[in-house]
XYZ file of C-alpha atoms in Angstrom:
774
model
C 56.526 -83.559 -142.668
C 52.986 -82.218 -142.561
C 50.034 -83.464 -144.507
C 49.771 -82.934 -148.244
C 47.651 -79.803 -148.689
C 45.436 -78.925 -151.665
C 48.194 -76.909 -153.323
C 50.494 -79.938 -153.376
C 47.689 -82.124 -154.708
C 47.131 -79.734 -157.610
C 50.768 -80.105 -158.659
C 49.983 -83.748 -159.481
C 46.999 -83.157 -161.738
C 46.002 -86.065 -163.910
C 43.959 -89.221 -163.876
C 42.885 -90.828 -160.615
C 41.697 -94.454 -160.477
C 39.454 -95.362 -157.540
C 38.965 -99.042 -156.720
C 36.500 -100.034 -153.962
C 37.338 -103.649 -153.072
C 34.101 -105.022 -151.630
C 32.279 -102.441 -153.732
C 28.858 -104.101 -153.516
C 28.966 -104.719 -149.763
C 26.955 -103.060 -146.993
C 29.484 -100.334 -146.085
C 30.009 -99.404 -149.747
C 26.247 -99.219 -150.323
C 25.547 -97.109 -147.219
C 28.508 -94.730 -147.200
C 31.452 -95.224 -149.573
C 29.891 -94.649 -152.990
C 28.110 -91.582 -151.647
C 31.504 -90.310 -150.488
C 33.154 -90.931 -153.858
C 30.206 -89.315 -155.674
C 30.638 -86.260 -153.426
C 34.380 -86.226 -154.199
C 33.696 -86.386 -157.927
C 31.119 -83.564 -157.708
C 33.624 -81.447 -155.735
C 36.477 -82.025 -158.206
C 34.718 -81.534 -161.558
C 36.556 -78.923 -163.605
C 39.551 -78.748 -161.241
C 42.036 -80.596 -163.418
C 41.568 -84.248 -162.442
C 39.889 -87.014 -164.396
C 38.516 -90.153 -162.757
C 37.564 -93.757 -163.249
C 35.764 -95.777 -160.581
C 35.829 -99.541 -160.123
C 33.645 -101.570 -157.812
C 35.540 -104.769 -157.079
C 34.020 -107.961 -155.724
C 34.292 -111.741 -155.637
C 31.275 -112.237 -157.911
C 31.704 -112.621 -161.686
C 31.036 -109.552 -163.842
C 27.543 -110.578 -164.997
C 26.395 -110.877 -161.371
C 28.340 -107.965 -159.877
C 27.543 -105.302 -162.475
C 23.774 -105.045 -161.771
C 24.478 -105.060 -158.024
C 26.920 -102.156 -158.354
C 24.700 -100.054 -160.609
C 21.713 -100.741 -158.381
C 23.687 -98.997 -155.608
C 24.976 -96.125 -157.793
C 21.536 -95.218 -159.152
C 20.275 -94.671 -155.583
C 22.973 -92.100 -154.691
C 21.658 -88.843 -153.214
C 22.455 -85.463 -154.727
C 24.973 -83.303 -152.828
C 23.041 -80.357 -151.317
C 25.117 -77.730 -153.155
C 24.019 -79.052 -156.603
C 20.750 -78.102 -158.257
C 18.540 -80.999 -159.362
C 19.354 -80.333 -163.033
C 23.080 -80.124 -162.414
C 22.989 -83.237 -160.205
C 21.337 -85.310 -162.957
C 24.154 -84.388 -165.343
C 26.937 -85.060 -162.778
C 25.370 -88.378 -161.755
C 25.142 -89.537 -165.375
C 28.844 -88.733 -165.816
C 29.699 -90.587 -162.594
C 27.796 -93.695 -163.707
C 29.502 -93.518 -167.119
C 32.932 -93.527 -165.382
C 32.053 -96.443 -163.088
C 32.547 -100.131 -163.791
C 32.363 -103.455 -161.939
C 35.487 -105.665 -161.959
C 35.841 -109.123 -160.451
C 38.742 -109.059 -157.938
C 39.366 -112.561 -156.646
C 42.664 -113.921 -157.985
C 46.058 -112.412 -158.748
C 45.106 -112.643 -162.443
C 42.039 -110.456 -161.765
C 44.259 -107.730 -160.261
C 46.679 -108.048 -163.216
C 43.764 -107.563 -165.642
C 42.643 -104.473 -163.670
C 46.131 -103.003 -163.871
C 46.305 -103.672 -167.647
C 42.888 -102.046 -168.092
C 44.042 -98.910 -166.222
C 47.221 -98.686 -168.335
C 45.273 -99.288 -171.526
C 42.779 -96.494 -170.715
C 45.584 -94.077 -169.819
C 47.394 -94.885 -173.061
C 44.350 -94.653 -175.317
C 43.241 -91.307 -173.912
C 46.782 -89.907 -173.542
C 46.306 -89.128 -169.842
C 48.968 -88.553 -167.192
C 48.401 -90.710 -164.116
C 48.089 -88.824 -160.814
C 47.449 -91.808 -158.563
C 45.470 -94.892 -157.541
C 43.170 -95.109 -154.536
C 42.179 -98.557 -153.244
C 39.492 -98.713 -150.557
C 39.460 -102.136 -148.829
C 35.874 -102.594 -147.647
C 36.462 -106.264 -146.772
C 37.003 -108.306 -143.582
C 40.376 -107.619 -141.942
C 41.627 -111.192 -142.478
C 41.749 -110.421 -146.236
C 43.919 -107.270 -145.915
C 47.340 -108.907 -146.135
C 46.433 -110.986 -149.184
C 44.893 -108.029 -151.060
C 47.818 -105.756 -150.094
C 50.201 -108.338 -151.597
C 48.163 -108.467 -154.838
C 48.096 -104.647 -155.073
C 51.834 -104.441 -154.411
C 52.728 -107.102 -156.978
C 50.336 -106.159 -159.788
C 48.671 -102.755 -159.370
C 51.331 -100.260 -158.371
C 51.257 -97.055 -160.448
C 54.456 -95.552 -161.979
C 56.871 -94.065 -159.427
C 55.788 -90.474 -160.152
C 52.139 -91.261 -159.234
C 50.798 -91.914 -155.752
C 49.259 -95.067 -154.265
C 46.817 -94.797 -151.349
C 45.204 -97.829 -149.707
C 42.352 -97.257 -147.223
C 41.803 -99.857 -144.486
C 38.707 -100.220 -142.314
C 38.774 -101.323 -138.655
C 39.215 -103.722 -136.952
C 42.994 -103.463 -137.102
C 43.647 -106.554 -135.027
C 42.023 -108.078 -131.968
C 44.665 -107.105 -129.405
C 48.242 -105.799 -129.346
C 49.778 -109.035 -130.622
C 47.409 -109.532 -133.569
C 47.703 -105.819 -134.454
C 51.509 -106.150 -134.494
C 51.245 -109.247 -136.728
C 48.853 -107.484 -139.140
C 51.068 -104.387 -139.220
C 54.089 -106.542 -140.086
C 52.243 -108.275 -142.956
C 50.945 -104.988 -144.378
C 54.252 -103.124 -144.020
C 55.951 -105.886 -146.035
C 53.754 -104.852 -148.984
C 52.897 -101.179 -148.474
C 54.746 -98.125 -147.173
C 53.300 -96.399 -144.114
C 52.636 -93.237 -146.172
C 50.491 -95.350 -148.542
C 48.200 -96.729 -145.815
C 45.155 -94.820 -144.564
C 43.631 -96.603 -141.559
C 40.197 -95.094 -141.273
C 38.294 -94.321 -138.084
C 35.105 -92.649 -139.268
C 34.852 -90.755 -135.951
C 37.783 -88.617 -137.101
C 35.636 -87.524 -140.045
C 32.818 -86.277 -137.831
C 32.657 -82.478 -137.999
C 32.779 -81.951 -134.237
C 35.635 -84.402 -133.663
C 37.671 -82.784 -136.443
C 37.195 -79.408 -134.750
C 38.334 -80.403 -131.223
C 41.937 -79.324 -131.843
C 40.973 -76.134 -133.755
C 38.537 -75.211 -130.944
C 41.285 -75.651 -128.354
C 43.675 -73.626 -130.524
C 41.231 -70.761 -131.204
C 40.370 -70.490 -127.500
C 43.841 -71.245 -126.122
C 44.113 -68.087 -124.010
C 40.760 -68.788 -122.331
C 41.300 -72.547 -121.948
C 44.922 -72.663 -120.795
C 44.223 -71.415 -117.241
C 41.356 -73.915 -116.683
C 42.358 -76.992 -118.741
C 43.921 -78.788 -115.765
C 43.316 -80.749 -112.545
C 42.678 -77.615 -110.483
C 39.575 -76.719 -112.509
C 38.299 -79.867 -114.247
C 36.119 -82.107 -112.075
C 35.635 -84.967 -114.540
C 35.515 -85.868 -118.216
C 32.847 -88.057 -119.827
C 33.126 -89.707 -123.268
C 29.889 -91.463 -124.176
C 28.420 -93.421 -127.087
C 25.000 -94.894 -126.369
C 23.090 -97.007 -128.891
C 19.521 -98.292 -128.906
C 20.282 -100.935 -131.537
C 21.301 -104.476 -130.629
C 23.965 -106.614 -132.351
C 21.491 -108.844 -134.211
C 22.712 -109.674 -137.702
C 26.313 -108.715 -136.778
C 26.890 -111.450 -134.187
C 29.545 -113.262 -136.232
C 31.713 -110.140 -136.059
C 30.520 -108.741 -132.740
C 30.986 -111.862 -130.617
C 34.703 -111.899 -131.486
C 35.164 -108.261 -130.543
C 32.633 -106.863 -128.078
C 32.022 -103.247 -127.137
C 35.538 -102.330 -125.930
C 37.248 -103.448 -129.144
C 34.379 -102.164 -131.315
C 34.086 -98.652 -129.856
C 36.306 -97.757 -126.872
C 39.715 -98.849 -128.198
C 39.313 -96.741 -131.334
C 36.545 -94.099 -131.578
C 36.386 -93.014 -127.950
C 40.144 -93.274 -127.369
C 40.706 -90.969 -130.366
C 38.234 -88.419 -128.956
C 39.930 -88.550 -125.528
C 43.339 -88.094 -127.129
C 42.283 -85.044 -129.136
C 40.793 -83.486 -125.992
C 43.786 -83.981 -123.724
C 46.966 -84.264 -125.827
C 49.348 -81.294 -125.903
C 48.295 -78.814 -128.571
C 50.626 -78.957 -131.588
C 52.196 -75.683 -132.654
C 51.000 -76.375 -136.199
C 47.628 -78.055 -136.718
C 48.637 -78.936 -140.289
C 51.686 -80.914 -139.196
C 50.545 -84.555 -139.045
C 53.893 -85.730 -137.642
C 53.690 -83.308 -134.702
C 50.074 -84.332 -134.051
C 51.090 -88.011 -134.097
C 53.956 -87.457 -131.655
C 51.713 -85.559 -129.245
C 49.123 -88.355 -129.452
C 51.766 -90.965 -128.661
C 53.049 -88.918 -125.704
C 49.523 -88.692 -124.310
C 48.779 -92.410 -124.718
C 52.072 -93.179 -122.951
C 50.928 -91.069 -119.965
C 47.737 -93.090 -119.321
C 47.690 -95.120 -116.135
C 47.379 -98.881 -116.483
C 43.768 -100.132 -116.421
C 42.596 -103.547 -115.229
C 39.404 -105.230 -114.036
C 39.170 -102.933 -111.022
C 38.788 -99.918 -113.362
C 35.897 -101.299 -115.435
C 32.412 -102.786 -115.356
C 30.825 -104.788 -118.188
C 27.295 -105.846 -119.113
C 25.436 -107.854 -121.745
C 21.851 -107.276 -122.895
C 19.533 -110.138 -122.022
C 18.684 -111.308 -125.542
C 22.310 -111.356 -126.712
C 23.175 -114.898 -125.698
C 20.129 -116.278 -127.536
C 21.172 -114.337 -130.652
C 24.662 -115.876 -130.372
C 23.228 -119.385 -130.070
C 21.040 -118.779 -133.109
C 23.465 -116.990 -135.457
C 26.561 -119.036 -134.538
C 24.691 -122.372 -134.271
C 25.631 -122.872 -130.625
C 23.888 -125.257 -128.249
C 21.471 -124.048 -125.573
C 24.069 -124.504 -122.817
C 26.540 -122.136 -124.544
C 27.219 -118.836 -122.768
C 29.080 -115.942 -124.380
C 31.096 -113.624 -122.122
C 31.290 -110.917 -124.801
C 30.269 -107.555 -123.269
C 27.766 -105.343 -125.068
C 28.175 -102.596 -122.449
C 31.312 -101.269 -120.771
C 32.079 -98.477 -118.338
C 35.759 -97.658 -117.761
C 37.411 -94.932 -115.707
C 40.814 -93.804 -116.945
C 43.401 -91.597 -115.231
C 46.315 -89.680 -116.715
C 49.701 -89.834 -115.049
C 50.923 -86.290 -115.587
C 50.951 -83.068 -113.585
C 48.280 -81.384 -115.740
C 45.538 -84.006 -115.466
C 46.402 -86.290 -112.523
C 43.392 -87.116 -110.381
C 40.803 -86.212 -113.060
C 38.560 -89.247 -113.724
C 37.772 -89.873 -117.392
C 34.497 -91.806 -117.590
C 34.353 -93.688 -120.898
C 31.274 -95.726 -121.695
C 29.382 -97.321 -124.553
C 26.697 -99.935 -124.949
C 24.073 -101.477 -127.142
C 20.352 -101.827 -126.317
C 20.415 -98.699 -124.119
C 17.647 -96.149 -123.593
C 18.728 -93.564 -126.215
C 21.043 -92.997 -129.139
C 23.504 -90.224 -128.333
C 27.220 -89.501 -128.470
C 29.161 -86.722 -126.763
C 32.328 -85.795 -124.887
C 31.869 -83.548 -121.888
C 34.324 -81.612 -119.731
C 32.671 -80.749 -116.420
C 34.422 -78.009 -114.447
C 34.459 -77.433 -110.711
C 32.096 -74.638 -109.726
C 33.652 -72.521 -106.988
C 30.630 -70.225 -106.687
C 28.342 -70.682 -103.668
C 24.866 -69.245 -104.216
C 23.049 -67.983 -101.130
C 19.824 -67.571 -103.091
C 18.512 -67.945 -106.659
C 20.214 -71.265 -107.461
C 18.846 -70.938 -111.014
C 21.153 -68.004 -111.687
C 23.496 -68.940 -114.527
C 26.591 -68.489 -112.290
C 25.309 -71.192 -109.934
C 24.829 -73.818 -112.632
C 27.180 -76.423 -114.057
C 30.207 -75.180 -115.962
C 30.867 -77.418 -118.926
C 32.113 -77.767 -122.488
C 30.370 -80.410 -124.584
C 31.535 -81.789 -127.917
C 28.143 -83.077 -129.034
C 28.458 -85.593 -131.890
C 24.771 -85.979 -132.616
C 21.358 -87.555 -131.936
C 19.891 -87.362 -128.393
C 17.943 -84.247 -127.384
C 19.859 -81.879 -129.648
C 19.742 -83.956 -132.867
C 22.548 -81.983 -134.562
C 26.347 -81.905 -134.034
C 27.594 -78.921 -132.027
C 30.119 -77.558 -129.559
C 28.378 -76.154 -126.450
C 30.067 -73.911 -123.863
C 28.096 -72.954 -120.764
C 27.709 -69.182 -120.515
C 29.166 -69.036 -117.003
C 32.498 -70.227 -118.422
C 33.465 -67.916 -121.321
C 32.299 -66.703 -124.747
C 34.295 -68.717 -127.268
C 35.797 -67.717 -130.593
C 33.996 -69.250 -133.579
C 35.885 -72.427 -134.412
C 35.785 -71.925 -138.204
C 34.138 -68.872 -139.721
C 33.441 -70.270 -143.196
C 31.651 -73.519 -142.501
C 30.543 -73.094 -138.858
C 27.881 -70.818 -137.396
C 26.790 -69.575 -133.991
C 23.351 -70.914 -133.034
C 21.111 -68.222 -131.534
C 17.669 -69.819 -131.858
C 17.097 -72.339 -129.077
C 14.756 -75.286 -128.987
C 13.053 -75.908 -125.669
C 15.303 -78.802 -124.664
C 17.918 -79.524 -122.032
C 21.359 -80.869 -122.790
C 23.146 -82.520 -119.869
C 21.361 -80.567 -117.184
C 21.182 -77.113 -118.750
C 18.654 -75.498 -121.136
C 20.098 -74.546 -124.530
C 19.752 -70.860 -123.629
C 22.489 -71.333 -121.001
C 25.041 -72.300 -123.686
C 27.029 -70.607 -126.403
C 26.467 -73.027 -129.299
C 28.498 -73.520 -132.486
C 27.416 -75.915 -135.228
C 28.434 -76.807 -138.815
C 26.554 -74.803 -141.456
C 26.000 -77.947 -143.539
C 26.656 -81.210 -141.674
C 28.551 -83.608 -143.929
C 28.751 -87.375 -143.582
C 32.035 -88.506 -141.979
C 32.982 -90.805 -144.886
C 32.600 -87.924 -147.358
C 35.062 -85.892 -145.301
C 37.582 -88.691 -144.961
C 37.449 -89.773 -148.612
C 38.250 -86.159 -149.511
C 41.194 -86.237 -147.072
C 42.527 -89.444 -148.654
C 42.319 -87.810 -152.084
C 44.378 -84.853 -150.866
C 46.838 -87.053 -148.940
C 45.900 -85.614 -145.553
C 47.212 -88.161 -143.042
C 46.267 -86.264 -139.872
C 42.705 -87.635 -139.998
C 43.843 -91.270 -140.005
C 45.335 -93.775 -137.594
C 49.104 -94.304 -137.786
C 50.744 -97.673 -137.107
C 52.424 -96.276 -133.983
C 49.197 -94.751 -132.693
C 47.278 -97.958 -133.331
C 49.811 -100.113 -131.456
C 49.985 -97.609 -128.581
C 46.190 -97.751 -128.188
C 46.197 -101.573 -128.261
C 49.064 -101.630 -125.715
C 46.861 -99.600 -123.356
C 43.661 -101.670 -123.817
C 45.013 -105.233 -124.177
C 45.733 -105.896 -120.449
C 42.153 -104.922 -119.567
C 40.726 -107.073 -122.356
C 42.774 -110.059 -121.189
C 41.579 -109.541 -117.611
C 37.921 -109.243 -118.653
C 38.000 -112.358 -120.848
C 36.973 -114.470 -117.836
C 34.541 -111.990 -116.248
C 30.780 -112.615 -116.423
C 29.075 -109.427 -117.660
C 26.047 -108.113 -115.786
C 22.874 -109.015 -117.709
C 20.523 -106.078 -118.447
C 17.052 -106.203 -120.053
C 17.644 -103.489 -122.682
C 16.117 -100.067 -123.375
C 14.190 -98.095 -120.769
C 13.866 -101.216 -118.613
C 17.585 -100.958 -117.734
C 16.676 -98.332 -115.129
C 19.697 -97.725 -112.875
C 21.119 -101.236 -113.389
C 24.120 -100.014 -115.419
C 24.987 -96.934 -113.359
C 28.579 -97.197 -112.179
C 30.653 -95.198 -109.737
C 34.208 -94.453 -108.760
C 35.499 -95.516 -105.335
C 39.047 -94.211 -105.055
C 40.445 -95.482 -108.367
C 38.198 -98.553 -108.465
C 34.981 -98.806 -110.442
C 31.847 -100.701 -109.459
C 28.171 -100.801 -110.406
C 26.228 -98.418 -108.176
C 23.399 -100.867 -107.574
C 23.575 -104.551 -106.842
C 21.973 -106.854 -109.388
C 19.198 -109.023 -107.983
C 20.559 -112.568 -107.731
C 18.745 -115.571 -106.299
C 21.140 -117.705 -104.262
C 19.969 -121.319 -104.029
C 21.201 -123.676 -101.310
C 24.087 -121.670 -99.891
C 26.859 -124.059 -98.825
C 28.754 -124.223 -95.570
C 31.439 -121.900 -96.903
C 28.974 -119.032 -97.169
C 28.580 -118.964 -93.386
C 32.250 -118.329 -92.589
C 33.310 -114.860 -91.503
C 36.842 -114.045 -90.304
C 38.212 -117.071 -88.479
C 41.340 -117.341 -86.334
C 43.338 -120.460 -85.626
C 46.780 -122.064 -85.867
C 48.792 -123.005 -88.951
C 52.287 -124.516 -88.744
C 52.393 -123.635 -85.036
C 51.789 -119.926 -85.728
C 48.745 -117.682 -85.729
C 46.420 -117.899 -88.742
C 43.647 -115.602 -89.926
C 41.204 -116.938 -92.545
C 38.293 -115.323 -94.398
C 36.956 -114.768 -97.876
C 39.364 -112.703 -99.965
C 37.839 -109.251 -99.425
C 37.366 -109.661 -95.665
C 40.859 -111.141 -95.346
C 42.466 -108.175 -97.086
C 40.466 -105.749 -94.930
C 41.628 -107.576 -91.789
C 45.271 -107.519 -92.908
C 45.044 -103.792 -93.711
C 43.531 -103.193 -90.281
C 46.324 -105.201 -88.591
C 48.927 -103.177 -90.520
C 47.328 -99.956 -89.303
C 47.497 -101.145 -85.663
C 51.154 -102.170 -86.119
C 51.977 -98.794 -87.658
C 50.296 -96.832 -84.858
C 52.092 -98.905 -82.212
C 55.524 -98.453 -83.873
C 55.044 -94.702 -84.291
C 53.984 -94.323 -80.644
C 57.132 -96.125 -79.520
C 59.740 -95.012 -82.101
C 58.220 -92.221 -84.167
C 58.279 -94.168 -87.435
C 57.049 -97.380 -89.055
C 59.224 -99.471 -91.390
C 57.177 -101.654 -93.751
C 58.744 -104.028 -96.324
C 56.507 -105.204 -99.203
C 57.117 -108.195 -101.466
C 56.350 -108.379 -105.179
C 54.165 -110.833 -107.090
C 50.384 -111.063 -107.231
C 49.646 -111.673 -103.540
C 49.871 -108.061 -102.255
C 47.909 -106.465 -105.129
C 44.518 -106.460 -103.364
C 46.124 -105.259 -100.129
C 47.898 -102.350 -101.837
C 44.600 -101.271 -103.376
C 42.883 -101.441 -99.989
C 45.641 -99.383 -98.372
C 45.465 -96.797 -101.143
C 41.701 -96.436 -101.296
C 40.212 -97.159 -97.902
C 42.661 -96.438 -95.094
C 42.655 -92.659 -95.102
C 43.870 -92.608 -91.490
C 47.041 -94.592 -92.219
C 50.061 -92.591 -90.934
C 51.923 -92.430 -94.238
C 53.991 -89.380 -93.255
C 55.736 -91.473 -90.608
C 55.929 -94.655 -92.671
C 58.929 -95.879 -94.644
C 58.255 -98.244 -97.571
C 60.915 -100.865 -98.360
C 61.073 -103.716 -100.849
C 61.378 -107.381 -99.890
C 62.485 -108.310 -103.411
C 62.830 -106.907 -106.890
C 63.205 -108.185 -110.424
C 66.296 -106.987 -112.266
C 64.449 -104.718 -114.684
C 64.276 -100.896 -114.732
C 61.789 -99.529 -112.190
C 59.803 -97.895 -115.001
C 58.935 -101.241 -116.626
C 55.639 -102.998 -115.871
C 57.480 -106.136 -114.692
C 59.134 -104.214 -111.859
C 57.849 -104.852 -108.322
C 58.545 -101.221 -107.465
C 56.489 -100.064 -110.472
C 53.617 -102.192 -109.161
C 53.910 -100.687 -105.659
C 54.052 -97.226 -107.232
C 51.024 -97.718 -109.496
C 48.840 -99.448 -106.905
C 49.821 -97.519 -103.796
C 52.442 -94.764 -103.839
C 50.839 -92.490 -106.413
C 47.576 -92.483 -104.443
C 48.933 -91.583 -100.998
C 50.773 -88.686 -99.436
C 54.104 -90.111 -98.377
C 57.365 -88.109 -98.210
C 59.606 -88.874 -101.169
C 62.554 -89.670 -98.895
C 60.509 -92.341 -97.066
C 60.447 -94.519 -100.183
C 63.296 -97.013 -100.556
C 63.370 -98.899 -103.888
C 65.962 -101.650 -104.312
C 68.942 -100.394 -106.378
C 68.830 -102.916 -109.215
C 69.776 -100.400 -111.910
C 73.199 -98.874 -111.300
C 75.733 -97.404 -113.780
C 73.252 -98.195 -116.560
C 73.472 -101.915 -115.775
C 71.070 -104.324 -114.111
C 72.103 -106.342 -111.015
C 75.818 -106.603 -111.743
C 77.674 -107.959 -108.687
C 80.523 -105.422 -109.002
C 78.082 -102.494 -108.758
C 77.347 -103.513 -105.170
C 73.578 -103.001 -105.204
C 72.866 -105.440 -102.310
C 75.523 -103.801 -100.123
C 74.076 -100.345 -100.857
C 70.578 -101.452 -99.836
C 71.923 -103.174 -96.712
C 73.741 -99.946 -95.791
C 70.501 -97.981 -96.240
C 68.604 -100.464 -94.018
C 71.261 -100.216 -91.283
C 71.112 -96.430 -91.495
C 67.322 -96.073 -91.105
C 66.002 -99.244 -89.452
C 66.725 -99.696 -85.755
C 68.770 -102.904 -85.326
C 67.951 -103.758 -88.987
C 64.665 -105.057 -87.600
C 61.694 -104.062 -89.779
C 58.458 -103.428 -87.934
C 56.506 -105.423 -90.531
C 57.463 -107.584 -93.508
C 54.698 -108.738 -95.832
C 55.439 -111.910 -97.819
C 53.624 -113.952 -100.431
C 54.289 -117.564 -101.424
C 54.727 -118.970 -104.918
C 53.128 -122.276 -105.906
C 56.591 -123.834 -105.676
C 56.931 -122.686 -102.058
C 59.369 -119.812 -102.690
C 58.980 -116.529 -100.820
C 60.491 -113.112 -101.506
C 62.953 -114.067 -104.281
C 64.388 -116.950 -102.272
C 64.015 -120.156 -104.241
C 64.685 -123.840 -103.642
C 68.121 -123.563 -105.329
C 69.117 -120.258 -103.732
C 72.518 -120.744 -102.024
C 72.704 -118.934 -98.679
C 75.460 -120.788 -96.817
C 78.067 -118.052 -97.345
C 75.597 -115.214 -96.847
C 74.245 -115.999 -93.400
C 74.874 -112.503 -92.022
C 73.960 -110.593 -95.164
C 70.609 -108.819 -95.298
C 70.363 -108.446 -99.088
C 71.604 -110.691 -101.934
C 71.272 -111.271 -105.667
C 69.405 -114.472 -106.563
C 68.351 -116.481 -109.607
C 64.711 -117.296 -110.377
C 63.755 -120.385 -112.391
C 61.368 -118.171 -114.408
C 62.043 -114.973 -116.337
C 63.281 -112.422 -115.503
C 65.825 -114.738 -113.888
C 67.902 -112.194 -111.961
C 66.450 -110.871 -108.686
C 67.470 -108.925 -105.594
C 66.025 -110.089 -102.282
C 66.100 -109.707 -98.539
C 67.628 -112.811 -96.928
C 66.045 -115.016 -94.274
C 68.418 -113.280 -91.823
C 66.714 -109.948 -92.568
C 63.209 -111.456 -92.645
C 63.619 -113.327 -89.366
C 64.800 -110.177 -87.564
C 61.457 -108.472 -88.190
C 59.060 -107.649 -85.327
C 56.119 -108.992 -87.348
C 55.970 -111.079 -90.531
C 52.693 -111.536 -92.396
C 52.351 -114.241 -95.054
C 49.438 -113.668 -97.444
C 48.184 -116.675 -99.450
C 45.148 -116.334 -101.726
C 43.379 -118.290 -104.461
C 42.393 -121.874 -105.296
C 45.696 -122.395 -107.132
C 47.482 -122.278 -103.729
C 45.269 -124.923 -102.070
C 47.627 -127.827 -102.805
C 50.595 -125.856 -101.429
C 48.710 -124.915 -98.248
C 47.840 -128.601 -97.706
C 51.460 -129.700 -98.267
C 52.897 -127.072 -95.917
C 50.465 -128.043 -93.162
C 51.992 -131.557 -93.128
C 55.619 -130.394 -92.866
C 57.162 -129.904 -89.412
C 59.998 -127.387 -89.187
C 62.141 -126.537 -92.217
C 62.140 -128.167 -95.639
C 64.722 -127.266 -98.301
C 62.034 -127.928 -100.930
C 59.806 -125.148 -99.539
C 61.818 -121.975 -98.745
C 58.804 -120.408 -96.973
C 59.372 -122.884 -94.097
C 62.593 -121.039 -93.269
C 60.588 -117.976 -92.209
C 60.870 -118.242 -88.405
C 61.151 -114.840 -86.719
C 63.630 -115.006 -83.807
C 61.790 -112.701 -81.435
C 58.980 -111.444 -83.634
C 55.551 -112.788 -84.581
C 54.557 -114.752 -87.683
C 50.936 -114.563 -88.861
C 49.492 -116.486 -91.802
C 46.659 -114.791 -93.746
C 44.997 -117.489 -95.856
C 41.748 -117.011 -97.752
C 39.109 -119.744 -97.910
C 39.849 -120.568 -101.555
C 43.451 -121.444 -100.642
C 42.482 -123.112 -97.363
C 39.474 -125.145 -98.488
C 40.044 -125.465 -102.244
C-alpha cells in the first residue's frame, strides 16, 4: 500500500479537527502553529473546513491569552498578499480555541465539543489530527485518553503525530512502541523527524531516480572514496540540559536525523517513489546491512562549559561529572557488495566553529594532471546535499562539473542556480558546481504537517524503522556510557582538537589532547616483561603492547610453520579475550600470510553463525571480512545441521574431528589461542564437563552454566597436542583468578585451565598488567 495521495484525500472532504497537545509550548510557538496556518491557507476553498485547538495543562483563563499571543505573531505565507493574509489570519484566529487537556474528563469534553459543533453546523467529519508536542513520557497516557474518548466515527480518519525522542535505546523504544500500539494503529501514528521535511532531504530519492542512468555506474565501492554526513552547531545545550544530559549528541542527532539521511542516500532505489511500504522495506534492508559499531568506531567529546551547566541546571554538587557527549564522530561501514569498504563519516556537535549541515559523496578521481592542477578535471568530484547555513546559506544539491550535468530534480518547485556568489563549498568555488535549489524554501514542519493532512506516511518514521535504527546504535551507546569524552573549549578555539581519522576500521582523534600526568606510579615504567607463570613462559605488558607482542609472536609462528609445512593452522577461541587481538591482526599485520593460513574454532556456542552471539560471527566481523583469506581455509564448527542446533544424532563433533584429521598433520594445530573465564574455564570446557569417556575425542558437545548453555568445543586431548598454546588473560576482573592460579600446582578440577599441558608443545601465558597487578 502506498501513501494516501491528494486525490484520495479529496474523496474524504469534510471537517478536520486539529488538536495541538502542548499548544502553548516552545515547539508549538516556533514551528507548529506556523505550519498549521500554512496548511489552512493552502486548503481554503478546497472543500475542507477546520477547527483548531491548542491544548495544555493550564486552565482556560490562563491558557487562552498564551495561545492567542502566539497566533497573533504568525507570519504571512509568501504567496499571500498582505491584504489577503490579514483576512485569512482573522479567519484562522476565529477557528482557533484553547482547551485544557489534563484529565480524561478534559478529553471527553473536547470530544463532546467536536461532536456538538459538527451536529450544529451539519458537517461531515473527515478526520481528527492530534499533534503531541509534549515530553515522550506522556505519550502513552495521552494515547490512551485519545483512544478511549476522542476517536472519530469509523468512516473518518485519526492521525496522531509524535515528536522524538522515541525511546532512549532499543529496549525503551520497544516498551514505548508496545504501549502506543495497544492504543493506536500503526497507520494512525506519524512519528516525525523534521529532517525528512527539509527540501533537500526529501529530494534525495527523487534526485537519485532522475539521474539513475548517470549514477548507477558510479554509485558503488569502485568509484566512491568516502561519504560524510555532518551537522555542526555553534549553540551550546544551555537551557536544555534537563533533556540533553539524558540523551547526548548520538541519541539527539545521529540515531535519527543523520541515520535517515544516510539511509536515503544508500538504500536500494524503490521502483515507485510513492509506495511507502516499498520505501520502508528498502530502508530496513539497508539498516540490516550495516556493520556492527562499537567504541573502536567512534570518538566523543564534551565542550568545556557543559559540566558546569549540568551542575547548575540539575542542582548537582561540584564533584559531579557528566559523561554525556556533546560531540561525536562515528565511522560506519556497509556489509554488502555495492558499498563494502566505503567509510561513512558521521559527525555532529555543539559549540563548534560554524553552523552547517550537509551530506557529501566524495568520488575517487582517476585523472592525473601533469600541469594546470586548477583545471576542473583535476579537482574533487563530489555530490553534496547541502541542508543549509554555512558558506552557502541556502539549501541546495551541488554536483561538481567534472562528474556529470544532472537532470533537474523537480521542474515546478526547483530551479538551476546560475549566478554564483564568490564563496567556496567544501573545497570548490561555486562556479565548479551544477547547483539546484528550491524556488521558495519552506520550513520543514510546514511540509510535514501538510503530509500528515494528506496521509503521506513515507515522510515519517515507522515502528520497524525506528527499532532497526535503535538496534544498530544501542550497542555503541552502551559501550560509550563509561567512556570519558574529550573536553574541548568550544568555537574557533577547538582548532584541530576534534579532528578524527580512520585507521583500518578503527577511529581515533588525529591529535593527542594535552594531559598533565602528576606523579606517575611504578606501573607506568613497565614495558613488555617476560617471566614464568605456573612453570611456563609468561609475557606481561599493558594491554596494547601485550596484544601487539602476541600478534608478532603469531606472525613468527605462522612464518615458521609455512617454511616447514607450507601452511599454518590456527585455532581461535570465543569470548572477549581475543577481541583486541583479532582487531590487531586485521588492521596492522599486513604481512601476515593469510593465503597459507587455516582458521579453526576452539569452541562455539550453539546458535546460528549469523547471530551476534556466535563466536564465528565475532571472528568474521572482527577479522575475516578485513583480510584476504581463501574461503576454503576457513573452518567454522558445524553447530547448525539439518536445521537443528547441536543435536547429538547429527554428529557435528565427529564431522569437525574428521575435518581436523583431514587437514591438520597429526591433528596437531600449529597454534591454539585460549582465553580464561573468571571461573577458570577455557574453551567451552567447564568445571562440570565430563571427559572420562571422551579421552581420545578431539571435539565434543558441552554444557555451559550460562546461556546459551549448549556449546561445541575442542577437548584437552586436541588442545594438548598443539605445537604452541597461547593463553590470553586481560583486565582487572581477572586479577583474583590470576592470583589463585599462581598458587595451584599441577591440575585442579575446579579450574579447567590447569589441564592445559601441551605434551610436546609450548605453553605461553600472555597476561596484561591489570590482570597481573590488579
